[in-house]
């Protein structure tokens, strides 16, 4: 009961800060909003925005854990992902590079979603598609593409998973392992019903066509 009360209080306090930051953002008070996010960053991980971006995802998650119970760590991770999204939006509003913030927010969110059901996320947390959209035409690292692909497959968004696969193949056309990775994806997804495939925007005919294209790529590399 004490732990639940602690989490509720922590979330309530965060929502107050988040509302203030978003209010400042709407009024284009960029500096004040940035200072408010920095204060909250320090509260969560003991570092301001610049120091936080210098940390790897593993180092950042280690800072969040610090002997906290699993549920508290999860909520703190989601709060941090949300703050990073806000800080990225602020950077974009000022005409500065927003990609490092949005990309790190996406990594943290995918880390949580890999273990939890997506529908369990609080309303204040940005959605995966929102963060992907914020990245615009930026070339996303291959490892991030793979994590996105796995997320979309896990959530039944098979068409989006396939899109990520082909973006990876465009980024690294000579990476033979990606063809095998893609073929394994098609084999797994093919186990779903026709109705599930259609709902996931990858009808069976399109799945078979995609799989056939990968077989052609595989044959071309072995000639």
mmCIF file of N, CA and C in Angstrom, residues 70-149:
data_model
loop_
_atom_site.group_PDB
_atom_site.id
_atom_site.type_symbol
_atom_site.label_atom_id
_atom_site.label_comp_id
_atom_site.label_asym_id
_atom_site.label_seq_id
_atom_site.Cartn_x
_atom_site.Cartn_y
_atom_site.Cartn_z
ATOM 1 N N UNK A 70 10.505 -2.668 -9.237
ATOM 2 C CA UNK A 70 10.277 -2.758 -10.682
ATOM 3 C C UNK A 70 9.234 -1.768 -11.176
ATOM 4 N N UNK A 71 8.101 -1.663 -10.478
ATOM 5 C CA UNK A 71 7.031 -0.778 -10.929
ATOM 6 C C UNK A 71 7.474 0.690 -10.910
ATOM 7 N N UNK A 72 8.236 1.068 -9.894
ATOM 8 C CA UNK A 72 8.715 2.448 -9.812
ATOM 9 C C UNK A 72 9.679 2.737 -10.963
ATOM 10 N N UNK A 73 10.566 1.783 -11.251
ATOM 11 C CA UNK A 73 11.509 1.945 -12.352
ATOM 12 C C UNK A 73 10.775 2.106 -13.672
ATOM 13 N N UNK A 74 9.753 1.287 -13.877
ATOM 14 C CA UNK A 74 8.953 1.379 -15.112
ATOM 15 C C UNK A 74 8.340 2.764 -15.257
ATOM 16 N N UNK A 75 7.710 3.257 -14.204
ATOM 17 C CA UNK A 75 7.050 4.556 -14.281
ATOM 18 C C UNK A 75 8.059 5.683 -14.483
ATOM 19 N N UNK A 76 9.209 5.571 -13.817
ATOM 20 C CA UNK A 76 10.241 6.592 -13.997
ATOM 21 C C UNK A 76 10.773 6.588 -15.433
ATOM 22 N N UNK A 77 10.898 5.395 -16.013
ATOM 23 C CA UNK A 77 11.362 5.292 -17.400
ATOM 24 C C UNK A 77 10.374 5.955 -18.344
ATOM 25 N N UNK A 78 9.095 5.739 -18.113
ATOM 26 C CA UNK A 78 8.066 6.360 -18.951
ATOM 27 C C UNK A 78 8.041 7.874 -18.764
ATOM 28 N N UNK A 79 8.260 8.321 -17.545
ATOM 29 C CA UNK A 79 8.333 9.771 -17.297
ATOM 30 C C UNK A 79 9.527 10.374 -18.039
ATOM 31 N N UNK A 80 10.658 9.699 -17.976
ATOM 32 C CA UNK A 80 11.852 10.211 -18.629
ATOM 33 C C UNK A 80 11.664 10.251 -20.148
ATOM 34 N N UNK A 81 11.057 9.205 -20.710
ATOM 35 C CA UNK A 81 10.777 9.188 -22.143
ATOM 36 C C UNK A 81 9.879 10.364 -22.522
ATOM 37 N N UNK A 82 8.894 10.649 -21.680
ATOM 38 C CA UNK A 82 7.979 11.765 -21.922
ATOM 39 C C UNK A 82 8.714 13.097 -21.867
ATOM 40 N N UNK A 83 9.569 13.260 -20.871
ATOM 41 C CA UNK A 83 10.345 14.502 -20.744
ATOM 42 C C UNK A 83 11.293 14.699 -21.929
ATOM 43 N N UNK A 84 11.905 13.620 -22.381
ATOM 44 C CA UNK A 84 12.792 13.706 -23.534
ATOM 45 C C UNK A 84 12.031 14.127 -24.787
ATOM 46 N N UNK A 85 10.813 13.611 -24.933
ATOM 47 C CA UNK A 85 9.970 14.032 -26.059
ATOM 48 C C UNK A 85 9.680 15.533 -25.963
ATOM 49 N N UNK A 86 9.340 16.007 -24.753
ATOM 50 C CA UNK A 86 9.064 17.431 -24.571
ATOM 51 C C UNK A 86 10.300 18.272 -24.874
ATOM 52 N N UNK A 87 11.460 17.813 -24.406
ATOM 53 C CA UNK A 87 12.696 18.575 -24.633
ATOM 54 C C UNK A 87 13.034 18.596 -26.120
ATOM 55 N N UNK A 88 12.777 17.500 -26.806
ATOM 56 C CA UNK A 88 12.980 17.473 -28.249
ATOM 57 C C UNK A 88 12.057 18.443 -28.960
ATOM 58 N N UNK A 89 10.810 18.510 -28.528
ATOM 59 C CA UNK A 89 9.861 19.461 -29.115
ATOM 60 C C UNK A 89 10.324 20.898 -28.888
ATOM 61 N N UNK A 90 10.869 21.148 -27.697
ATOM 62 C CA UNK A 90 11.388 22.486 -27.401
ATOM 63 C C UNK A 90 12.556 22.831 -28.327
ATOM 64 N N UNK A 91 13.441 21.878 -28.520
ATOM 65 C CA UNK A 91 14.584 22.099 -29.410
ATOM 66 C C UNK A 91 14.101 22.401 -30.830
ATOM 67 N N UNK A 92 13.112 21.645 -31.293
ATOM 68 C CA UNK A 92 12.563 21.873 -32.629
ATOM 69 C C UNK A 92 11.929 23.256 -32.717
ATOM 70 N N UNK A 93 11.244 23.665 -31.655
ATOM 71 C CA UNK A 93 10.611 24.981 -31.632
ATOM 72 C C UNK A 93 11.615 26.110 -31.734
ATOM 73 N N UNK A 94 12.817 25.865 -31.221
ATOM 74 C CA UNK A 94 13.876 26.871 -31.270
ATOM 75 C C UNK A 94 14.751 26.735 -32.516
ATOM 76 N N UNK A 95 14.407 25.766 -33.379
ATOM 77 C CA UNK A 95 15.199 25.564 -34.586
ATOM 78 C C UNK A 95 16.488 24.818 -34.350
ATOM 79 N N UNK A 96 16.581 24.094 -33.237
ATOM 80 C CA UNK A 96 17.783 23.309 -32.935
ATOM 81 C C UNK A 96 17.529 21.829 -33.213
ATOM 82 N N UNK A 97 18.585 21.037 -33.119
ATOM 83 C CA UNK A 97 18.494 19.602 -33.412
ATOM 84 C C UNK A 97 17.679 18.891 -32.329
ATOM 85 N N UNK A 98 16.573 18.316 -32.710
ATOM 86 C CA UNK A 98 15.706 17.626 -31.758
ATOM 87 C C UNK A 98 15.891 16.112 -31.776
ATOM 88 N N UNK A 99 16.620 15.614 -32.780
ATOM 89 C CA UNK A 99 16.715 14.168 -32.988
ATOM 90 C C UNK A 99 17.288 13.410 -31.781
ATOM 91 N N UNK A 100 18.394 13.864 -31.153
ATOM 92 C CA UNK A 100 18.939 13.091 -30.031
ATOM 93 C C UNK A 100 17.922 12.865 -28.912
ATOM 94 N N UNK A 101 17.088 13.870 -28.639
ATOM 95 C CA UNK A 101 16.079 13.738 -27.583
ATOM 96 C C UNK A 101 14.981 12.763 -27.993
ATOM 97 N N UNK A 102 14.466 12.930 -29.205
ATOM 98 C CA UNK A 102 13.374 12.067 -29.655
ATOM 99 C C UNK A 102 13.843 10.618 -29.811
ATOM 100 N N UNK A 103 15.077 10.444 -30.275
ATOM 101 C CA UNK A 103 15.589 9.085 -30.463
ATOM 102 C C UNK A 103 15.780 8.382 -29.122
ATOM 103 N N UNK A 104 16.322 9.089 -28.136
ATOM 104 C CA UNK A 104 16.511 8.469 -26.822
ATOM 105 C C UNK A 104 15.165 8.196 -26.155
ATOM 106 N N UNK A 105 14.202 9.085 -26.360
ATOM 107 C CA UNK A 105 12.851 8.848 -25.839
ATOM 108 C C UNK A 105 12.262 7.586 -26.455
ATOM 109 N N UNK A 106 12.461 7.415 -27.752
ATOM 110 C CA UNK A 106 11.950 6.224 -28.441
ATOM 111 C C UNK A 106 12.595 4.957 -27.892
ATOM 112 N N UNK A 107 13.903 4.999 -27.670
ATOM 113 C CA UNK A 107 14.600 3.822 -27.133
ATOM 114 C C UNK A 107 14.054 3.438 -25.756
ATOM 115 N N UNK A 108 13.850 4.416 -24.892
ATOM 116 C CA UNK A 108 13.336 4.125 -23.552
ATOM 117 C C UNK A 108 11.924 3.560 -23.618
ATOM 118 N N UNK A 109 11.098 4.152 -24.478
ATOM 119 C CA UNK A 109 9.722 3.667 -24.598
ATOM 120 C C UNK A 109 9.690 2.234 -25.123
ATOM 121 N N UNK A 110 10.505 1.944 -26.133
ATOM 122 C CA UNK A 110 10.543 0.583 -26.673
ATOM 123 C C UNK A 110 11.056 -0.407 -25.630
ATOM 124 N N UNK A 111 11.958 0.043 -24.784
ATOM 125 C CA UNK A 111 12.470 -0.812 -23.711
ATOM 126 C C UNK A 111 11.343 -1.243 -22.781
ATOM 127 N N UNK A 112 10.474 -0.306 -22.417
ATOM 128 C CA UNK A 112 9.344 -0.625 -21.543
ATOM 129 C C UNK A 112 8.334 -1.497 -22.279
ATOM 130 N N UNK A 113 8.015 -1.134 -23.522
ATOM 131 C CA UNK A 113 6.985 -1.854 -24.271
ATOM 132 C C UNK A 113 7.402 -3.284 -24.622
ATOM 133 N N UNK A 114 8.713 -3.533 -24.651
ATOM 134 C CA UNK A 114 9.177 -4.898 -24.927
ATOM 135 C C UNK A 114 8.806 -5.852 -23.798
ATOM 136 N N UNK A 115 8.538 -5.268 -22.599
ATOM 137 C CA UNK A 115 8.200 -6.104 -21.442
ATOM 138 C C UNK A 115 6.731 -6.007 -21.038
ATOM 139 N N UNK A 116 6.077 -4.907 -21.407
ATOM 140 C CA UNK A 116 4.703 -4.648 -20.970
ATOM 141 C C UNK A 116 3.747 -4.572 -22.146
ATOM 142 N N UNK A 117 2.476 -4.608 -21.836
ATOM 143 C CA UNK A 117 1.467 -4.412 -22.856
ATOM 144 C C UNK A 117 1.373 -2.932 -23.200
ATOM 145 N N UNK A 118 1.356 -2.573 -24.489
ATOM 146 C CA UNK A 118 1.307 -1.164 -24.885
ATOM 147 C C UNK A 118 0.106 -0.412 -24.313
ATOM 148 N N UNK A 119 -1.004 -1.103 -24.154
ATOM 149 C CA UNK A 119 -2.208 -0.439 -23.653
ATOM 150 C C UNK A 119 -2.094 -0.062 -22.180
ATOM 151 N N UNK A 120 -1.072 -0.570 -21.498
ATOM 152 C CA UNK A 120 -0.899 -0.280 -20.070
ATOM 153 C C UNK A 120 -0.213 1.063 -19.817
ATOM 154 N N UNK A 121 0.256 1.722 -20.875
ATOM 155 C CA UNK A 121 0.963 2.992 -20.696
ATOM 156 C C UNK A 121 -0.008 4.100 -20.298
ATOM 157 N N UNK A 122 0.384 4.957 -19.368
ATOM 158 C CA UNK A 122 -0.461 6.102 -18.999
ATOM 159 C C UNK A 122 -0.696 7.026 -20.189
ATOM 160 N N UNK A 123 -1.738 7.819 -20.105
ATOM 161 C CA UNK A 123 -2.112 8.710 -21.195
ATOM 162 C C UNK A 123 -1.032 9.749 -21.509
ATOM 163 N N UNK A 124 -0.260 10.143 -20.495
ATOM 164 C CA UNK A 124 0.711 11.211 -20.734
ATOM 165 C C UNK A 124 1.912 10.763 -21.554
ATOM 166 N N UNK A 125 2.091 9.466 -21.719
ATOM 167 C CA UNK A 125 3.267 8.934 -22.412
ATOM 168 C C UNK A 125 3.085 9.063 -23.929
ATOM 169 N N UNK A 126 4.099 9.567 -24.649
ATOM 170 C CA UNK A 126 3.985 9.643 -26.113
ATOM 171 C C UNK A 126 3.896 8.253 -26.718
ATOM 172 N N UNK A 127 3.230 8.134 -27.839
ATOM 173 C CA UNK A 127 3.107 6.853 -28.525
ATOM 174 C C UNK A 127 4.293 6.649 -29.485
ATOM 175 N N UNK A 128 4.540 5.406 -29.813
ATOM 176 C CA UNK A 128 5.665 5.074 -30.690
ATOM 177 C C UNK A 128 5.562 5.830 -32.012
ATOM 178 N N UNK A 129 4.381 5.811 -32.624
ATOM 179 C CA UNK A 129 4.206 6.487 -33.909
ATOM 180 C C UNK A 129 4.470 7.989 -33.792
ATOM 181 N N UNK A 130 4.136 8.561 -32.654
ATOM 182 C CA UNK A 130 4.365 9.985 -32.436
ATOM 183 C C UNK A 130 5.863 10.291 -32.433
ATOM 184 N N UNK A 131 6.627 9.453 -31.760
ATOM 185 C CA UNK A 131 8.076 9.661 -31.711
ATOM 186 C C UNK A 131 8.722 9.391 -33.061
ATOM 187 N N UNK A 132 8.249 8.362 -33.758
ATOM 188 C CA UNK A 132 8.773 8.092 -35.101
ATOM 189 C C UNK A 132 8.487 9.275 -36.016
ATOM 190 N N UNK A 133 7.278 9.839 -35.912
ATOM 191 C CA UNK A 133 6.932 11.003 -36.711
ATOM 192 C C UNK A 133 7.805 12.202 -36.386
ATOM 193 N N UNK A 134 8.152 12.358 -35.108
ATOM 194 C CA UNK A 134 8.993 13.486 -34.693
ATOM 195 C C UNK A 134 10.399 13.378 -35.284
ATOM 196 N N UNK A 135 10.828 12.160 -35.595
ATOM 197 C CA UNK A 135 12.157 11.966 -36.182
ATOM 198 C C UNK A 135 12.189 12.354 -37.657
ATOM 199 N N UNK A 136 11.014 12.456 -38.261
ATOM 200 C CA UNK A 136 10.927 12.888 -39.654
ATOM 201 C C UNK A 136 11.684 11.978 -40.598
ATOM 202 N N UNK A 137 12.512 12.580 -41.441
ATOM 203 C CA UNK A 137 13.259 11.815 -42.447
ATOM 204 C C UNK A 137 14.650 11.415 -41.968
ATOM 205 N N UNK A 138 14.911 11.591 -40.687
ATOM 206 C CA UNK A 138 16.221 11.223 -40.134
ATOM 207 C C UNK A 138 16.487 9.734 -40.331
ATOM 208 N N UNK A 139 17.698 9.395 -40.740
ATOM 209 C CA UNK A 139 18.086 7.991 -40.880
ATOM 210 C C UNK A 139 18.212 7.384 -39.485
ATOM 211 N N UNK A 140 17.320 6.480 -39.167
ATOM 212 C CA UNK A 140 17.293 5.852 -37.845
ATOM 213 C C UNK A 140 18.319 4.722 -37.812
ATOM 214 N N UNK A 141 19.103 4.598 -36.743
ATOM 215 C CA UNK A 141 20.089 3.510 -36.654
ATOM 216 C C UNK A 141 19.467 2.142 -36.882
ATOM 217 N N UNK A 142 20.251 1.250 -37.437
ATOM 218 C CA UNK A 142 19.762 -0.091 -37.771
ATOM 219 C C UNK A 142 19.198 -0.803 -36.546
ATOM 220 N N UNK A 143 19.882 -0.683 -35.417
ATOM 221 C CA UNK A 143 19.408 -1.352 -34.199
ATOM 222 C C UNK A 143 18.045 -0.821 -33.777
ATOM 223 N N UNK A 144 17.822 0.479 -33.961
ATOM 224 C CA UNK A 144 16.525 1.063 -33.620
ATOM 225 C C UNK A 144 15.457 0.558 -34.579
ATOM 226 N N UNK A 145 15.798 0.476 -35.857
ATOM 227 C CA UNK A 145 14.852 -0.064 -36.842
ATOM 228 C C UNK A 145 14.429 -1.480 -36.457
ATOM 229 N N UNK A 146 15.404 -2.279 -36.025
ATOM 230 C CA UNK A 146 15.095 -3.663 -35.646
ATOM 231 C C UNK A 146 14.165 -3.706 -34.445
ATOM 232 N N UNK A 147 14.396 -2.825 -33.475
ATOM 233 C CA UNK A 147 13.532 -2.785 -32.290
ATOM 234 C C UNK A 147 12.130 -2.323 -32.652
ATOM 235 N N UNK A 148 12.052 -1.367 -33.570
ATOM 236 C CA UNK A 148 10.737 -0.921 -34.040
ATOM 237 C C UNK A 148 10.010 -2.042 -34.762
ATOM 238 N N UNK A 149 10.735 -2.746 -35.596
ATOM 239 C CA UNK A 149 10.147 -3.862 -36.335
ATOM 240 C C UNK A 149 9.591 -4.916 -35.377
#
